[in-house]
Phi, psi and omega in degrees: 000171185231145184256136222250320201274344168283351169266324179316304206297332201271333171280314191307295169313341173305124147318311229246148168298139161224138181268109143253160195213101193264161187255085180223166155210183185287341177252126160330126351286010149115016198254154187210126179252106196280142169212169160258112171269099178270124171237178195205115198244168178249321211311169195255304185245160175326127159236128147268120190155181197240177222239153174222122173267160142221135166245125203239154192236170181304012160278328196121321192313177168205130168233127174272134179304146128267098202289143151325158160260023191253128182263176194244139191262130157252135174230147185320136210009061196235111162305136143225149190234141196238164160269145123290131157202157189229132186307320182241141157231135198261132163283354179219093189274101183303309222202123180223142187225143205247140171231114192239153197224150170240349148088069150199160196281321210260160177094164152292173177274131182253150163250159177234112167276122203256112169275338188221160152220136160223142177236138167241152165257148193279290161329323193209071152338303189319299203316000000 
């Protein structure tokens, strides 16, 4: 792990604003593998909700994303980029599954029609 207090002096001494991201999680072995999910939707009406991502490798191993708790807004033909992370990393992904939820118990269920989707690793951008 990294000790955040050791980074404080280095970050404060920068004259320009600095953003720092650590690839850590709250579960052993404390690694987090970050991805950008880039989605273009096709729904005519605006949809607001949460996306859960599951990735599967060639051997059938599956890992589920740990998402930001903020809902995203999806509009027709508009790209939305979402930061997501996984506790495990698969070098070769054979399947990507998405689940869309509004997290409301009352009201109609909505589907999110996806026109285009891209999942890009931030830890290994060459993938």
